[in-house]
GROMACS .gro file of C-alpha atoms in nm:
model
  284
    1UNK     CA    1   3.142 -16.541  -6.404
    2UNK     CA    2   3.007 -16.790  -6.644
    3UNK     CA    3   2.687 -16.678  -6.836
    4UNK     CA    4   2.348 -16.912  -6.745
    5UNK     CA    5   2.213 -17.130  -7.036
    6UNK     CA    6   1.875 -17.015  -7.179
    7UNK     CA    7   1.573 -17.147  -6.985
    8UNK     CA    8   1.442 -17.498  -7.175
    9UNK     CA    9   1.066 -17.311  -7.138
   10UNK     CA   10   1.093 -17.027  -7.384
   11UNK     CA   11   1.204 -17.240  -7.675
   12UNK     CA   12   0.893 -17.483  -7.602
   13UNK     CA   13   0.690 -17.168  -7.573
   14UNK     CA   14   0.792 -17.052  -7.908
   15UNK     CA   15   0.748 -17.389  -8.092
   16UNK     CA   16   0.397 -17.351  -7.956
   17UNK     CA   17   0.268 -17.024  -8.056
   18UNK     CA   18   0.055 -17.049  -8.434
   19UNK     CA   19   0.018 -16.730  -8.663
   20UNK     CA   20  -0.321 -16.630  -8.727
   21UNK     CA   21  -0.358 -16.505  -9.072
   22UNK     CA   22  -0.387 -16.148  -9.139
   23UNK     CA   23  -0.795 -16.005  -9.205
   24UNK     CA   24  -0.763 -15.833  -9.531
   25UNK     CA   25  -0.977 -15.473  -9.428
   26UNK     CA   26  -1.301 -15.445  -9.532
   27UNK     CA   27  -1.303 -15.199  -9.790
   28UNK     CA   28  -1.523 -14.905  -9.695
   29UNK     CA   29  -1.797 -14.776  -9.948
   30UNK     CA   30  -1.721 -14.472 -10.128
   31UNK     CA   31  -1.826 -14.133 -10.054
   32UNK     CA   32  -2.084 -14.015 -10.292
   33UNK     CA   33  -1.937 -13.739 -10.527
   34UNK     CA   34  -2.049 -13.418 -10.479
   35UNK     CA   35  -2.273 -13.340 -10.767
   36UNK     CA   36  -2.204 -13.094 -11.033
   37UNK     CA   37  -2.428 -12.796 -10.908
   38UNK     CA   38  -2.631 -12.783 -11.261
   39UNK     CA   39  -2.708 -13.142 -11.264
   40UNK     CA   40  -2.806 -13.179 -10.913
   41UNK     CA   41  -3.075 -12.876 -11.042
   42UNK     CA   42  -3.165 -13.045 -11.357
   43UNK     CA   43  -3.259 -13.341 -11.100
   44UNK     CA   44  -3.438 -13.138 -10.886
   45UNK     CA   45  -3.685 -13.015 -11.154
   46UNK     CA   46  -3.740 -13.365 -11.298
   47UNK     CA   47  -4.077 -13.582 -11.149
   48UNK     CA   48  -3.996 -13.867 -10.931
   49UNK     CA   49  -4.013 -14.085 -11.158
   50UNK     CA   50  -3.777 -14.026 -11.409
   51UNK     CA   51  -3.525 -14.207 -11.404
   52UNK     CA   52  -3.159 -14.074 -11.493
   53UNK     CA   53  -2.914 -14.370 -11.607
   54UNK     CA   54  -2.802 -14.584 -11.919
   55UNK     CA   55  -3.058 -14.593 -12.142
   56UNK     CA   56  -3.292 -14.916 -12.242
   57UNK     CA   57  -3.402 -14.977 -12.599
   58UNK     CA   58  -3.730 -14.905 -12.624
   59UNK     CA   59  -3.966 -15.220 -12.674
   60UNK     CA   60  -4.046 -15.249 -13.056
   61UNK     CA   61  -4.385 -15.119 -13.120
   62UNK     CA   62  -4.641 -15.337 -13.273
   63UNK     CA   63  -4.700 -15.225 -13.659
   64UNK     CA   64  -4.993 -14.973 -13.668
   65UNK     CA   65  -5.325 -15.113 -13.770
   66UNK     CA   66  -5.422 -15.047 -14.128
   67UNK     CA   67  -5.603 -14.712 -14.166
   68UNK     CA   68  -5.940 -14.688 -14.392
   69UNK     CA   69  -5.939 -14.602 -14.706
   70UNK     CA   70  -5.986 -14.245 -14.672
   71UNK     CA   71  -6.169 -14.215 -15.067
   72UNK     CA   72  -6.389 -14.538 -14.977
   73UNK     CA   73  -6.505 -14.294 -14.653
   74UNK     CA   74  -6.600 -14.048 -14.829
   75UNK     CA   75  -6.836 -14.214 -15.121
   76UNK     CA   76  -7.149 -14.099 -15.135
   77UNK     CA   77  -7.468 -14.323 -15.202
   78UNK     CA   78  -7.684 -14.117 -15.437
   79UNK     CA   79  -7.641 -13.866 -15.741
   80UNK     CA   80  -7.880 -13.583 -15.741
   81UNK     CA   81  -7.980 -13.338 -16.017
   82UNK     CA   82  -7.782 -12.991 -16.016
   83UNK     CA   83  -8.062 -12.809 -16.144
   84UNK     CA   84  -8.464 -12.804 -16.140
   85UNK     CA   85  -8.436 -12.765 -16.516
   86UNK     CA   86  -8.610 -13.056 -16.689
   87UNK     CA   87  -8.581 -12.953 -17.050
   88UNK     CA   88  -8.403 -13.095 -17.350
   89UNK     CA   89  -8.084 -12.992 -17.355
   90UNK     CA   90  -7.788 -13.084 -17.585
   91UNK     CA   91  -7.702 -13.367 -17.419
   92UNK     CA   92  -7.907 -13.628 -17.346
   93UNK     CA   93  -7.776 -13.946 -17.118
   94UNK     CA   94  -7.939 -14.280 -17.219
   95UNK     CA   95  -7.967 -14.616 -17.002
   96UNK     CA   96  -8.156 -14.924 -17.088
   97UNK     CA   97  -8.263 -15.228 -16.851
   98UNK     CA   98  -8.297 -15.535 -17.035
   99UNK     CA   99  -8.492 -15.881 -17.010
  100UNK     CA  100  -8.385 -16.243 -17.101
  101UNK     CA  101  -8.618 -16.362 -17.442
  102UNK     CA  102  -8.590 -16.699 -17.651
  103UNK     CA  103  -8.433 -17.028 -17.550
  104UNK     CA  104  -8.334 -17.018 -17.185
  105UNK     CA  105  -8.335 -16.619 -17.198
  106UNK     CA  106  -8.015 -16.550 -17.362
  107UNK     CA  107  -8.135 -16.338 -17.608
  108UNK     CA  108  -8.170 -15.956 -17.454
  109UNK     CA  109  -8.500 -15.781 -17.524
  110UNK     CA  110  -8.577 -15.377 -17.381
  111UNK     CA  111  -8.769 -15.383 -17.086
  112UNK     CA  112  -8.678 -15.013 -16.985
  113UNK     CA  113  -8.603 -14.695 -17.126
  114UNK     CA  114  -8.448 -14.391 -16.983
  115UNK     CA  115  -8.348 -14.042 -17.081
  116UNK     CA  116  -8.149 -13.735 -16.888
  117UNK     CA  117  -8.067 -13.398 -16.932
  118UNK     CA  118  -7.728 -13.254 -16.875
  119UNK     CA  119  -7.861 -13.166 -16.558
  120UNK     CA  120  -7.967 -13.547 -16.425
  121UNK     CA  121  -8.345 -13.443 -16.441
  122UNK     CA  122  -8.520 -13.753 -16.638
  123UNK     CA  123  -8.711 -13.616 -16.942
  124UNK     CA  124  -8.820 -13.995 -17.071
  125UNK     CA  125  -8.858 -14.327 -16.869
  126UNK     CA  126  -9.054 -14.563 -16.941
  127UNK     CA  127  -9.139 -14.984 -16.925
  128UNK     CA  128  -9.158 -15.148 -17.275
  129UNK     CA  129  -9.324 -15.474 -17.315
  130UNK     CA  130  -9.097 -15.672 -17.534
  131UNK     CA  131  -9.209 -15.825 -17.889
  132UNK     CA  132  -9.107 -16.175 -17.711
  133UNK     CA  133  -9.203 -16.360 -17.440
  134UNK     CA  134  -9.041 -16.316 -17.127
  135UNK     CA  135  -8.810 -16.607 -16.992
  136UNK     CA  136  -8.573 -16.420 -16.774
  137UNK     CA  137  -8.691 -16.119 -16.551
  138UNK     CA  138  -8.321 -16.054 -16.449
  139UNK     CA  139  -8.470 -15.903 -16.168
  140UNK     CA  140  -8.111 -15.912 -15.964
  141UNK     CA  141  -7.970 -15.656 -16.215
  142UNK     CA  142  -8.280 -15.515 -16.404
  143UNK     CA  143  -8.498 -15.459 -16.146
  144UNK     CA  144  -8.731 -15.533 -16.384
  145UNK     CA  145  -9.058 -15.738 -16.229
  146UNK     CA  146  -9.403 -15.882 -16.357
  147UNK     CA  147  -9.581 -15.597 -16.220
  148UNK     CA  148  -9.370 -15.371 -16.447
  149UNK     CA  149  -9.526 -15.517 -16.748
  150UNK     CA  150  -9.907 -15.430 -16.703
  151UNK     CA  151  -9.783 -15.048 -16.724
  152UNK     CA  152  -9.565 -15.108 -16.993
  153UNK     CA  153  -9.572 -14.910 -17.341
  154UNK     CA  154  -9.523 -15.113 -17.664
  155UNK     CA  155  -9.190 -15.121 -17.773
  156UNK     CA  156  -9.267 -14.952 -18.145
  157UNK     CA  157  -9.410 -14.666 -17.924
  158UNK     CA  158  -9.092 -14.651 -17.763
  159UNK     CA  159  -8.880 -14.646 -18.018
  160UNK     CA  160  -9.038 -14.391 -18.185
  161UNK     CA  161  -9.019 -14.182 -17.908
  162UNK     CA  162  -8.649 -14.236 -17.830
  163UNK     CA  163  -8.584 -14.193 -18.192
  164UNK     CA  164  -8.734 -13.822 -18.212
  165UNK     CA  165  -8.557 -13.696 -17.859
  166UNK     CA  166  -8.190 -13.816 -17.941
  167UNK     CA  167  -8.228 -13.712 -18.348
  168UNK     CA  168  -7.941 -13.412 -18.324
  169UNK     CA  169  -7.823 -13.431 -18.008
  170UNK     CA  170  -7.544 -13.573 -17.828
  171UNK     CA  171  -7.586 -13.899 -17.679
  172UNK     CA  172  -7.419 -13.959 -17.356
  173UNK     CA  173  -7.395 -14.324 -17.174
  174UNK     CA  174  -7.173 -14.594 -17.073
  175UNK     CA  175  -7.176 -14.917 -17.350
  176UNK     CA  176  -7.409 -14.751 -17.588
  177UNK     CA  177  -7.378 -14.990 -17.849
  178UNK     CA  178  -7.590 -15.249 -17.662
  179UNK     CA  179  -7.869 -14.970 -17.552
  180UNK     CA  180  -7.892 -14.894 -17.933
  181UNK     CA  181  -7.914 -15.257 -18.020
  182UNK     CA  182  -8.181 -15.337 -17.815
  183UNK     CA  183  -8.377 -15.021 -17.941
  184UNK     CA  184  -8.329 -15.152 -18.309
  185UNK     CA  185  -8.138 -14.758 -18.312
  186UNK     CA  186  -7.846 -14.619 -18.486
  187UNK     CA  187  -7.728 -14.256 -18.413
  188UNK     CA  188  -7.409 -14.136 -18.521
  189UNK     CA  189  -7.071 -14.143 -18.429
  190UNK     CA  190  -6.949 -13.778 -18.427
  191UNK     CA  191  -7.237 -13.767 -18.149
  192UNK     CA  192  -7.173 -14.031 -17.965
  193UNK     CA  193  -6.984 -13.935 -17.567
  194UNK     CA  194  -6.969 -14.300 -17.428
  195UNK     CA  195  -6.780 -14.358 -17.038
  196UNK     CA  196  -6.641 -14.712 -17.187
  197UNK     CA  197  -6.475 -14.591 -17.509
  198UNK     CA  198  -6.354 -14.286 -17.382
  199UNK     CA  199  -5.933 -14.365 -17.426
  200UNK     CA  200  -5.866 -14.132 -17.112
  201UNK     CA  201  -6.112 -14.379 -16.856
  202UNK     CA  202  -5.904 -14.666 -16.937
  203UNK     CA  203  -5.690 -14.869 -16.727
  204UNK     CA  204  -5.395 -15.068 -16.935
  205UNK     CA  205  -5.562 -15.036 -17.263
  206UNK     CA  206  -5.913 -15.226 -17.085
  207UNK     CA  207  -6.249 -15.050 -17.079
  208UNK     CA  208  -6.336 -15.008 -16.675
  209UNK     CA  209  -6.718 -15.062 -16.536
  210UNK     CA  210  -6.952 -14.719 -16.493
  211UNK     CA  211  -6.937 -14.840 -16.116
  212UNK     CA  212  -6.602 -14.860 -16.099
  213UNK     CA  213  -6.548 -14.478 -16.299
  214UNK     CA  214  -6.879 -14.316 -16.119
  215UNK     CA  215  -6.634 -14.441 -15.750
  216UNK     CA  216  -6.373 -14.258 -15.885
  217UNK     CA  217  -6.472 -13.970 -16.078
  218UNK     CA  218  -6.802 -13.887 -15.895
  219UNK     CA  219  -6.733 -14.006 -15.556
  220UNK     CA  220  -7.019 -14.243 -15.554
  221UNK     CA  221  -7.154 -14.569 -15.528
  222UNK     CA  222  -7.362 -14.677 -15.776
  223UNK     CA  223  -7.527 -15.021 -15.867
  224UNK     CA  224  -7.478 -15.200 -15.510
  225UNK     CA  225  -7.796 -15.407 -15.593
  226UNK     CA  226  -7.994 -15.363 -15.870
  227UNK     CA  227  -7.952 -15.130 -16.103
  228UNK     CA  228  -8.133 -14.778 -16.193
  229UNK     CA  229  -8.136 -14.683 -16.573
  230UNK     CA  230  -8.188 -14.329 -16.389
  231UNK     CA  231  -7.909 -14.383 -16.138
  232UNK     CA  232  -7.658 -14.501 -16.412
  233UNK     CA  233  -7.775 -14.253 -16.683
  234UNK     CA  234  -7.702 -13.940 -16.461
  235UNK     CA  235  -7.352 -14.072 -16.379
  236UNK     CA  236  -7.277 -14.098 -16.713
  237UNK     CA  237  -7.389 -13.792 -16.798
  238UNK     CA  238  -7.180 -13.641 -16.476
  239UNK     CA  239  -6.830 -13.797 -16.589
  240UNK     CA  240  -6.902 -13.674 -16.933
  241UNK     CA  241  -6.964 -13.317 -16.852
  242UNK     CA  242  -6.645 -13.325 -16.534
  243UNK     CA  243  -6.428 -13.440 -16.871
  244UNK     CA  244  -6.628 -13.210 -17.150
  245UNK     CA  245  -6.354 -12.960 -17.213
  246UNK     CA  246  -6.071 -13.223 -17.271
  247UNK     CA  247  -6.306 -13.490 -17.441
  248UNK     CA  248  -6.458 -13.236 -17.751
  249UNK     CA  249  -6.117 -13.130 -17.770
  250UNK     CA  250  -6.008 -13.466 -17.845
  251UNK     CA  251  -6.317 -13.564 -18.028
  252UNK     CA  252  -6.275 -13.285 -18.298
  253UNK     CA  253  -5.896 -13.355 -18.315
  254UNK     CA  254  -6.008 -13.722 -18.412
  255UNK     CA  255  -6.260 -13.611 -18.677
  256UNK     CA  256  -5.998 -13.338 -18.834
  257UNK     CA  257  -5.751 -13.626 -18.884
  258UNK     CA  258  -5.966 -13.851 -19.012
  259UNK     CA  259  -6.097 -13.577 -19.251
  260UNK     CA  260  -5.732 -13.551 -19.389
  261UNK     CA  261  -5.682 -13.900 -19.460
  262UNK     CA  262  -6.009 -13.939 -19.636
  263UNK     CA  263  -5.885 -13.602 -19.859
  264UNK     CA  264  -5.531 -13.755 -19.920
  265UNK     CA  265  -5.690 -14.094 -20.018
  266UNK     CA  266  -5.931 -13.951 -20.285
  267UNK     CA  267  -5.658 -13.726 -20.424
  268UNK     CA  268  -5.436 -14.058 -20.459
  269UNK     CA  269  -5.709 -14.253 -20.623
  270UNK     CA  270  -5.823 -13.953 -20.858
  271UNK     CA  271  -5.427 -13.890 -20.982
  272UNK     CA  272  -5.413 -14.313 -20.992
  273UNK     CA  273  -5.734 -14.322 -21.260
  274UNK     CA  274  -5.590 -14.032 -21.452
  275UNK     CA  275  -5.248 -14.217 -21.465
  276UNK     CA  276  -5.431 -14.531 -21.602
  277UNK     CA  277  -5.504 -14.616 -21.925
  278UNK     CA  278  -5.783 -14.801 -21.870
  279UNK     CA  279  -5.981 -14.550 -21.712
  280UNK     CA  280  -6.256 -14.369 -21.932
  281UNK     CA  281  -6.259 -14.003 -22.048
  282UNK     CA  282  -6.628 -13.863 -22.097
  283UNK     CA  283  -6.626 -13.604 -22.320
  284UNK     CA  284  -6.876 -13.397 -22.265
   0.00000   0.00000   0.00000
């Protein structure tokens, strides 16, 4: 029996037919990990709002404001006395206010005189009238005014005075040499404690200002406006007796030396002057 051709219809069929492509499957999420049983406890004892992850750089924080100066806090604006005592002592501070004399008032004349103990009581202040007519009051450093002058004592009077409380003593103050010029003074210079000469006060070899020393050693401000022969007089005095120890140590040390060269120049000149010819012999 002969075998039957294929139908024409499947072929047809076939050629027909298109292939869809194949949907890749969506790729379902994970399953969370179970936790570690300590760290799912750590998280439970953590606030809400903490947050558990990679950790951020923290934003750079803004460079802290500058802080006061703690020493300029804690300046004081007055010096008091440490004692009641008003009597001479050793010591005696001295601060002078001066005027502007002659042409245009440069010349400086004493207009004020002042005098403490070792305890910043005043023992002497008074107002001299000067020898010379005023021309310059000063009044933004002296505090000296017209009004001063109709109480004022004559400047011979006091000198003198000066003079006689200062004669043996030591004299404490800050630039000394121009208080004594003004008062037509000398005193001398084994007794002499001045703030401004004083090798230990001074900054690169320079002499520093009683303000800037009283800020530093004291702890106080001193001469914001005018100044006070009182006010400046104590501080003085105060620095010198803070450094007393260490500055007669050094001032005798000074004196000693200078003692020994004065000895070991007179024995050079007397064995020069026997050694030469010229040199007389008295015979006695």
């Amino acid at each position: 029996m002969a075998a039957q051709p294929p139908s024409s219809g499947a072929p047809a069929a076939a050629g027909n037919t298109k292939r869809t492509p194949k949907r890749k499957p969506k790729t379902k999420p994970a399953a969370p990990s179970a936790l570690n049983p300590n760290w799912a406890q750590l998280q439970s004892k953590l606030p809400a709002s903490t947050f558990l992850g990679k950790r951020k750089r923290p934003a750079p924080s803004p460079p802290p404001a500058p802080s006061p100066n703690p020493d300029a806090a804690e300046l004081s604006f007055k010096l008091e006395p440490t004692s009641d005592d008003t009597s001479l002592t050793k010591a005696l501070a001295l601060d002078c206010e001066m005027v502007g004399v002659g042409a245009g008032g440069s010349k400086s004349a004493l207009a004020r005189a002042t005098l403490v103990n070792s305890f910043g009581n005043v023992v002497y202040d008074e107002y001299v009238r000067p020898m010379e007519r005023i021309v310059d009051y000063r009044t933004h450093i002296s505090g000296i005014r017209p009004k001063h002058m109709n109480k004022a004592k004559d400047f011979s009077i006091v000198q003198k005075d000066i003079a006689e409380l200062i004669t043996g003593r030591v004299l404490v103050g800050h630039a000394l040499h121009h208080d004594l010029k003004v008062l037509l003074l000398g005193h001398p210079k084994k007794d002499i404690r001045d703030t401004s000469e004083y090798e230990v006060f001074r900054r690169e070899g320079k002499r520093r200002s009683l303000k800037d020393l009283a800020a530093q050693e004291l702890c106080v401000k001193i001469q914001q406006q005018e100044h006070c022969p009182i006010e400046d007089a104590r501080a003085a005095m105060f620095i010198y007796k803070k450094h007393k120890k260490g500055w007669e140590k050094n001032k005798k040390e000074q004196f000693r030396f200078k003692n020994k060269q004065k000895k070991r120049g007179n024995k050079k000149s007397a064995e020069a002057n026997e050694k030469d010819p010229n040199v007389p012999i008295v015979l006695l």
